[in-house]
């Protein structure tokens, strides 16, 4: 029987978290690295929205949301207990992940790529001012994470130790903000968030899912 086929893009945070869960779960899949300028027709036929990741199962079923792919993989095998946090519940983790989508990701995009959102600039607002405005909003969400990591009852990860689904689902996006301008990030991102981010990104399993495939960009 053929293996599931994952369409991915190495630097996409959504694809990162999907690959991370698949790797940790030990689920065998074939992977196709996508050129965002020339998306494979087969991928677009499977998922017309045209964004990665897309997982096509052997029976033809399609999972084209990264969190759903994570849950699919971990539902088959969860050797590190990502779905069973030390504190809180899976529902609590899913709620925090959804809050990141609402309260962090839109501001991250506008901080990094202000020129894509010129229609949203206030009259007379500069590109730098627009970017700064959204950085401040993104940092407000990170303060929420810092409160979990460094507040009363401080814990090593968002839902205790060891790290769980929420940590691995959120950190690829925080990575984007920190890498965009690390000196500035170190100055404005709560120290507890930096201290949480760096060890997760230094894990061997993250290194494994970020290696370039032969011929990949």
PDB file of C-alpha atoms in Angstrom:
ATOM      1  CA  UNK A   1       0.000   0.000   0.000  1.00  0.00           C
ATOM      2  CA  UNK A   2       1.356   3.479  -0.800  1.00  0.00           C
ATOM      3  CA  UNK A   3       2.306   5.783   2.051  1.00  0.00           C
ATOM      4  CA  UNK A   4       0.543   9.054   2.808  1.00  0.00           C
ATOM      5  CA  UNK A   5       1.927  11.967   0.796  1.00  0.00           C
ATOM      6  CA  UNK A   6       2.775  15.236   2.524  1.00  0.00           C
ATOM      7  CA  UNK A   7       3.120  18.419   0.507  1.00  0.00           C
ATOM      8  CA  UNK A   8       5.314  20.750   2.515  1.00  0.00           C
ATOM      9  CA  UNK A   9       7.531  23.826   2.392  1.00  0.00           C
ATOM     10  CA  UNK A  10      10.551  23.720   4.680  1.00  0.00           C
ATOM     11  CA  UNK A  11      10.343  27.284   6.023  1.00  0.00           C
ATOM     12  CA  UNK A  12       6.567  27.473   6.509  1.00  0.00           C
ATOM     13  CA  UNK A  13       5.725  27.378  10.241  1.00  0.00           C
ATOM     14  CA  UNK A  14       2.484  25.512   9.582  1.00  0.00           C
ATOM     15  CA  UNK A  15       4.373  22.859   7.653  1.00  0.00           C
ATOM     16  CA  UNK A  16       7.081  22.750  10.325  1.00  0.00           C
ATOM     17  CA  UNK A  17       4.663  21.809  13.061  1.00  0.00           C
ATOM     18  CA  UNK A  18       2.996  19.170  10.893  1.00  0.00           C
ATOM     19  CA  UNK A  19       6.360  17.578  10.013  1.00  0.00           C
ATOM     20  CA  UNK A  20       7.435  17.748  13.659  1.00  0.00           C
ATOM     21  CA  UNK A  21       4.438  15.762  14.854  1.00  0.00           C
ATOM     22  CA  UNK A  22       4.769  13.233  12.034  1.00  0.00           C
ATOM     23  CA  UNK A  23       8.461  12.762  12.822  1.00  0.00           C
ATOM     24  CA  UNK A  24       7.931  12.319  16.556  1.00  0.00           C
ATOM     25  CA  UNK A  25       5.008   9.975  15.975  1.00  0.00           C
ATOM     26  CA  UNK A  26       7.199   7.861  13.720  1.00  0.00           C
ATOM     27  CA  UNK A  27       4.559   7.756  10.989  1.00  0.00           C
ATOM     28  CA  UNK A  28       5.987   6.984   7.558  1.00  0.00           C
ATOM     29  CA  UNK A  29       5.011   9.475   4.867  1.00  0.00           C
ATOM     30  CA  UNK A  30       6.401  10.504   1.532  1.00  0.00           C
ATOM     31  CA  UNK A  31       7.203  14.215   1.336  1.00  0.00           C
ATOM     32  CA  UNK A  32       7.135  16.588  -1.596  1.00  0.00           C
ATOM     33  CA  UNK A  33       8.829  19.961  -1.143  1.00  0.00           C
ATOM     34  CA  UNK A  34       6.647  22.551  -2.859  1.00  0.00           C
ATOM     35  CA  UNK A  35       7.769  25.599  -4.788  1.00  0.00           C
ATOM     36  CA  UNK A  36       5.335  28.301  -3.740  1.00  0.00           C
ATOM     37  CA  UNK A  37       5.742  29.897  -7.173  1.00  0.00           C
ATOM     38  CA  UNK A  38       4.841  26.683  -9.000  1.00  0.00           C
ATOM     39  CA  UNK A  39       2.552  24.590  -6.840  1.00  0.00           C
ATOM     40  CA  UNK A  40       2.084  21.022  -8.054  1.00  0.00           C
ATOM     41  CA  UNK A  41      -1.205  20.495  -9.921  1.00  0.00           C
ATOM     42  CA  UNK A  42      -1.798  17.334  -7.891  1.00  0.00           C
ATOM     43  CA  UNK A  43      -1.600  19.320  -4.665  1.00  0.00           C
ATOM     44  CA  UNK A  44      -4.018  21.938  -5.968  1.00  0.00           C
ATOM     45  CA  UNK A  45      -6.390  19.197  -7.081  1.00  0.00           C
ATOM     46  CA  UNK A  46      -6.285  17.705  -3.592  1.00  0.00           C
ATOM     47  CA  UNK A  47      -6.582  21.061  -1.815  1.00  0.00           C
ATOM     48  CA  UNK A  48      -7.625  24.016  -3.977  1.00  0.00           C
ATOM     49  CA  UNK A  49      -6.756  26.518  -1.212  1.00  0.00           C
ATOM     50  CA  UNK A  50      -3.162  26.043  -2.339  1.00  0.00           C
ATOM     51  CA  UNK A  51      -1.380  26.329   0.997  1.00  0.00           C
ATOM     52  CA  UNK A  52       0.876  23.842   2.739  1.00  0.00           C
ATOM     53  CA  UNK A  53       0.859  21.490   4.462  1.00  0.00           C
ATOM     54  CA  UNK A  54      -1.437  19.084   2.640  1.00  0.00           C
ATOM     55  CA  UNK A  55      -1.554  15.400   3.556  1.00  0.00           C
ATOM     56  CA  UNK A  56      -3.092  12.993   1.060  1.00  0.00           C
ATOM     57  CA  UNK A  57      -3.882   9.614   2.575  1.00  0.00           C
ATOM     58  CA  UNK A  58      -3.715   6.351   0.615  1.00  0.00           C
ATOM     59  CA  UNK A  59      -7.515   6.171   0.433  1.00  0.00           C
ATOM     60  CA  UNK A  60      -7.619   9.636  -1.163  1.00  0.00           C
ATOM     61  CA  UNK A  61      -8.740  11.491   1.957  1.00  0.00           C
ATOM     62  CA  UNK A  62      -7.109  14.892   2.365  1.00  0.00           C
ATOM     63  CA  UNK A  63      -6.047  16.689   5.547  1.00  0.00           C
ATOM     64  CA  UNK A  64      -5.043  20.250   4.709  1.00  0.00           C
ATOM     65  CA  UNK A  65      -4.835  21.945   8.093  1.00  0.00           C
ATOM     66  CA  UNK A  66      -1.564  21.702   9.998  1.00  0.00           C
ATOM     67  CA  UNK A  67      -3.100  21.188  13.415  1.00  0.00           C
ATOM     68  CA  UNK A  68      -5.346  18.441  12.052  1.00  0.00           C
ATOM     69  CA  UNK A  69      -2.262  16.750  10.597  1.00  0.00           C
ATOM     70  CA  UNK A  70      -0.560  16.947  13.995  1.00  0.00           C
ATOM     71  CA  UNK A  71      -3.571  15.372  15.675  1.00  0.00           C
ATOM     72  CA  UNK A  72      -3.798  12.694  12.973  1.00  0.00           C
ATOM     73  CA  UNK A  73      -0.166  11.680  13.474  1.00  0.00           C
ATOM     74  CA  UNK A  74      -0.252  11.782  17.264  1.00  0.00           C
ATOM     75  CA  UNK A  75      -3.545   9.899  17.272  1.00  0.00           C
ATOM     76  CA  UNK A  76      -1.654   6.966  15.782  1.00  0.00           C
ATOM     77  CA  UNK A  77       1.349   7.185  18.076  1.00  0.00           C
ATOM     78  CA  UNK A  78       2.198   9.706  20.789  1.00  0.00           C
ATOM     79  CA  UNK A  79       5.436   8.429  22.342  1.00  0.00           C
ATOM     80  CA  UNK A  80       6.303  11.733  24.033  1.00  0.00           C
ATOM     81  CA  UNK A  81       2.811  12.406  25.398  1.00  0.00           C
ATOM     82  CA  UNK A  82       2.167  15.589  23.389  1.00  0.00           C
ATOM     83  CA  UNK A  83      -1.583  15.113  23.754  1.00  0.00           C
ATOM     84  CA  UNK A  84      -1.396  14.530  27.521  1.00  0.00           C
ATOM     85  CA  UNK A  85       0.004  17.683  29.164  1.00  0.00           C
ATOM     86  CA  UNK A  86       1.182  17.666  32.745  1.00  0.00           C
ATOM     87  CA  UNK A  87      -1.219  20.485  33.589  1.00  0.00           C
ATOM     88  CA  UNK A  88      -4.423  21.446  31.829  1.00  0.00           C
ATOM     89  CA  UNK A  89      -6.029  19.423  29.078  1.00  0.00           C
ATOM     90  CA  UNK A  90      -5.957  18.901  25.340  1.00  0.00           C
ATOM     91  CA  UNK A  91      -8.911  21.302  25.095  1.00  0.00           C
ATOM     92  CA  UNK A  92      -6.914  23.955  26.973  1.00  0.00           C
ATOM     93  CA  UNK A  93      -4.013  23.537  24.575  1.00  0.00           C
ATOM     94  CA  UNK A  94      -6.276  23.768  21.534  1.00  0.00           C
ATOM     95  CA  UNK A  95      -7.774  26.976  22.933  1.00  0.00           C
ATOM     96  CA  UNK A  96      -4.327  28.553  23.319  1.00  0.00           C
ATOM     97  CA  UNK A  97      -3.342  27.467  19.796  1.00  0.00           C
ATOM     98  CA  UNK A  98      -6.537  29.068  18.452  1.00  0.00           C
ATOM     99  CA  UNK A  99      -5.728  32.257  20.377  1.00  0.00           C
ATOM    100  CA  UNK A 100      -2.325  32.358  18.683  1.00  0.00           C
ATOM    101  CA  UNK A 101      -4.060  32.237  15.308  1.00  0.00           C
ATOM    102  CA  UNK A 102      -6.279  35.181  16.270  1.00  0.00           C
ATOM    103  CA  UNK A 103      -4.035  37.312  18.437  1.00  0.00           C
ATOM    104  CA  UNK A 104      -0.476  36.690  17.254  1.00  0.00           C
ATOM    105  CA  UNK A 105      -0.210  35.409  13.675  1.00  0.00           C
ATOM    106  CA  UNK A 106      -1.955  38.379  11.961  1.00  0.00           C
ATOM    107  CA  UNK A 107       0.311  40.822  13.793  1.00  0.00           C
ATOM    108  CA  UNK A 108       3.399  38.721  13.045  1.00  0.00           C
ATOM    109  CA  UNK A 109       2.617  38.920   9.321  1.00  0.00           C
ATOM    110  CA  UNK A 110       2.128  42.684   9.424  1.00  0.00           C
ATOM    111  CA  UNK A 111       5.285  43.197  11.460  1.00  0.00           C
ATOM    112  CA  UNK A 112       7.380  41.176   9.022  1.00  0.00           C
ATOM    113  CA  UNK A 113       5.732  42.212   5.763  1.00  0.00           C
ATOM    114  CA  UNK A 114       4.217  45.695   6.238  1.00  0.00           C
ATOM    115  CA  UNK A 115       4.384  46.488   2.517  1.00  0.00           C
ATOM    116  CA  UNK A 116       1.822  43.756   1.850  1.00  0.00           C
ATOM    117  CA  UNK A 117      -0.779  45.614   3.907  1.00  0.00           C
ATOM    118  CA  UNK A 118      -0.587  49.180   2.638  1.00  0.00           C
ATOM    119  CA  UNK A 119      -4.392  49.360   2.468  1.00  0.00           C
ATOM    120  CA  UNK A 120      -4.419  49.066   6.268  1.00  0.00           C
ATOM    121  CA  UNK A 121      -1.965  51.874   6.986  1.00  0.00           C
ATOM    122  CA  UNK A 122      -3.423  54.896   8.737  1.00  0.00           C
ATOM    123  CA  UNK A 123      -3.291  58.181   6.796  1.00  0.00           C
ATOM    124  CA  UNK A 124       0.270  59.449   6.908  1.00  0.00           C
ATOM    125  CA  UNK A 125       1.522  56.353   8.679  1.00  0.00           C
ATOM    126  CA  UNK A 126       4.967  55.148   7.671  1.00  0.00           C
ATOM    127  CA  UNK A 127       5.868  51.566   6.916  1.00  0.00           C
ATOM    128  CA  UNK A 128       8.081  51.472  10.006  1.00  0.00           C
ATOM    129  CA  UNK A 129       5.318  52.835  12.238  1.00  0.00           C
ATOM    130  CA  UNK A 130       2.853  50.258  10.905  1.00  0.00           C
ATOM    131  CA  UNK A 131       5.358  47.482  11.527  1.00  0.00           C
ATOM    132  CA  UNK A 132       6.076  48.754  15.051  1.00  0.00           C
ATOM    133  CA  UNK A 133       2.363  48.924  15.826  1.00  0.00           C
ATOM    134  CA  UNK A 134       1.906  45.265  14.972  1.00  0.00           C
ATOM    135  CA  UNK A 135       5.069  44.203  16.738  1.00  0.00           C
ATOM    136  CA  UNK A 136       3.614  45.723  19.914  1.00  0.00           C
ATOM    137  CA  UNK A 137       0.405  43.735  19.413  1.00  0.00           C
ATOM    138  CA  UNK A 138       2.374  40.536  18.832  1.00  0.00           C
ATOM    139  CA  UNK A 139       4.390  41.141  21.994  1.00  0.00           C
ATOM    140  CA  UNK A 140       1.146  41.503  23.947  1.00  0.00           C
ATOM    141  CA  UNK A 141       0.325  37.899  23.077  1.00  0.00           C
ATOM    142  CA  UNK A 142       3.828  36.789  24.034  1.00  0.00           C
ATOM    143  CA  UNK A 143       3.309  38.445  27.405  1.00  0.00           C
ATOM    144  CA  UNK A 144       0.434  36.026  27.846  1.00  0.00           C
ATOM    145  CA  UNK A 145       2.795  33.121  27.223  1.00  0.00           C
ATOM    146  CA  UNK A 146       5.348  34.641  29.588  1.00  0.00           C
ATOM    147  CA  UNK A 147       2.730  34.764  32.327  1.00  0.00           C
ATOM    148  CA  UNK A 148       2.368  30.992  32.016  1.00  0.00           C
ATOM    149  CA  UNK A 149       6.122  30.423  31.907  1.00  0.00           C
ATOM    150  CA  UNK A 150       7.342  32.875  34.553  1.00  0.00           C
ATOM    151  CA  UNK A 151       4.320  33.846  36.631  1.00  0.00           C
ATOM    152  CA  UNK A 152       3.053  32.250  39.845  1.00  0.00           C
ATOM    153  CA  UNK A 153       3.501  28.511  39.559  1.00  0.00           C
ATOM    154  CA  UNK A 154       6.093  29.004  36.806  1.00  0.00           C
ATOM    155  CA  UNK A 155       6.689  25.989  34.609  1.00  0.00           C
ATOM    156  CA  UNK A 156       9.258  25.014  32.005  1.00  0.00           C
ATOM    157  CA  UNK A 157       6.722  24.773  29.193  1.00  0.00           C
ATOM    158  CA  UNK A 158       3.253  26.092  28.494  1.00  0.00           C
ATOM    159  CA  UNK A 159       1.440  23.206  30.143  1.00  0.00           C
ATOM    160  CA  UNK A 160       4.053  21.874  32.513  1.00  0.00           C
ATOM    161  CA  UNK A 161       6.911  19.527  31.712  1.00  0.00           C
ATOM    162  CA  UNK A 162       7.724  17.866  29.424  1.00  0.00           C
ATOM    163  CA  UNK A 163       6.637  20.033  26.465  1.00  0.00           C
ATOM    164  CA  UNK A 164       3.333  19.173  24.850  1.00  0.00           C
ATOM    165  CA  UNK A 165       1.274  19.911  21.751  1.00  0.00           C
ATOM    166  CA  UNK A 166       0.853  23.639  22.424  1.00  0.00           C
ATOM    167  CA  UNK A 167       4.608  24.185  22.703  1.00  0.00           C
ATOM    168  CA  UNK A 168       5.328  22.512  19.390  1.00  0.00           C
ATOM    169  CA  UNK A 169       2.368  24.126  17.629  1.00  0.00           C
ATOM    170  CA  UNK A 170       3.253  27.677  18.731  1.00  0.00           C
ATOM    171  CA  UNK A 171       7.039  27.835  18.720  1.00  0.00           C
ATOM    172  CA  UNK A 172       7.482  27.841  14.903  1.00  0.00           C
ATOM    173  CA  UNK A 173       5.586  31.146  14.803  1.00  0.00           C
ATOM    174  CA  UNK A 174       7.509  32.695  17.688  1.00  0.00           C
ATOM    175  CA  UNK A 175      10.660  31.558  15.892  1.00  0.00           C
ATOM    176  CA  UNK A 176       9.645  33.678  12.913  1.00  0.00           C
ATOM    177  CA  UNK A 177       9.358  36.808  15.011  1.00  0.00           C
ATOM    178  CA  UNK A 178      12.630  36.219  16.843  1.00  0.00           C
ATOM    179  CA  UNK A 179      14.591  35.373  13.680  1.00  0.00           C
ATOM    180  CA  UNK A 180      13.284  38.369  11.750  1.00  0.00           C
ATOM    181  CA  UNK A 181      15.389  40.740  13.877  1.00  0.00           C
ATOM    182  CA  UNK A 182      16.914  38.823  16.768  1.00  0.00           C
ATOM    183  CA  UNK A 183      18.710  41.758  18.454  1.00  0.00           C
ATOM    184  CA  UNK A 184      15.451  43.674  18.541  1.00  0.00           C
ATOM    185  CA  UNK A 185      13.503  40.605  19.607  1.00  0.00           C
ATOM    186  CA  UNK A 186      15.825  39.953  22.513  1.00  0.00           C
ATOM    187  CA  UNK A 187      15.180  43.516  23.645  1.00  0.00           C
ATOM    188  CA  UNK A 188      11.371  43.362  23.468  1.00  0.00           C
ATOM    189  CA  UNK A 189      10.279  39.722  23.727  1.00  0.00           C
ATOM    190  CA  UNK A 190       9.757  38.634  27.347  1.00  0.00           C
ATOM    191  CA  UNK A 191      12.894  36.817  28.551  1.00  0.00           C
ATOM    192  CA  UNK A 192      10.800  33.849  29.648  1.00  0.00           C
ATOM    193  CA  UNK A 193       9.624  33.397  26.072  1.00  0.00           C
ATOM    194  CA  UNK A 194      13.171  33.494  24.693  1.00  0.00           C
ATOM    195  CA  UNK A 195      14.192  30.961  27.350  1.00  0.00           C
ATOM    196  CA  UNK A 196      11.281  28.746  26.261  1.00  0.00           C
ATOM    197  CA  UNK A 197      11.898  29.140  22.520  1.00  0.00           C
ATOM    198  CA  UNK A 198      15.605  28.410  22.269  1.00  0.00           C
ATOM    199  CA  UNK A 199      15.662  24.898  23.841  1.00  0.00           C
ATOM    200  CA  UNK A 200      12.691  23.746  21.764  1.00  0.00           C
ATOM    201  CA  UNK A 201      14.408  24.861  18.577  1.00  0.00           C
ATOM    202  CA  UNK A 202      17.658  23.190  19.655  1.00  0.00           C
ATOM    203  CA  UNK A 203      16.011  19.765  19.888  1.00  0.00           C
ATOM    204  CA  UNK A 204      17.397  17.052  17.589  1.00  0.00           C
ATOM    205  CA  UNK A 205      13.904  16.288  16.299  1.00  0.00           C
ATOM    206  CA  UNK A 206      13.471  19.899  15.157  1.00  0.00           C
ATOM    207  CA  UNK A 207      16.847  19.762  13.457  1.00  0.00           C
ATOM    208  CA  UNK A 208      15.760  16.571  11.713  1.00  0.00           C
ATOM    209  CA  UNK A 209      12.586  18.062  10.254  1.00  0.00           C
ATOM    210  CA  UNK A 210      14.409  21.205   9.082  1.00  0.00           C
ATOM    211  CA  UNK A 211      17.094  19.479   7.027  1.00  0.00           C
ATOM    212  CA  UNK A 212      16.971  20.303   3.356  1.00  0.00           C
ATOM    213  CA  UNK A 213      15.849  17.532   1.066  1.00  0.00           C
ATOM    214  CA  UNK A 214      18.174  16.906  -1.885  1.00  0.00           C
ATOM    215  CA  UNK A 215      17.559  19.620  -4.442  1.00  0.00           C
ATOM    216  CA  UNK A 216      15.292  21.634  -2.138  1.00  0.00           C
ATOM    217  CA  UNK A 217      15.653  25.388  -1.824  1.00  0.00           C
TER     218      UNK A 217
END
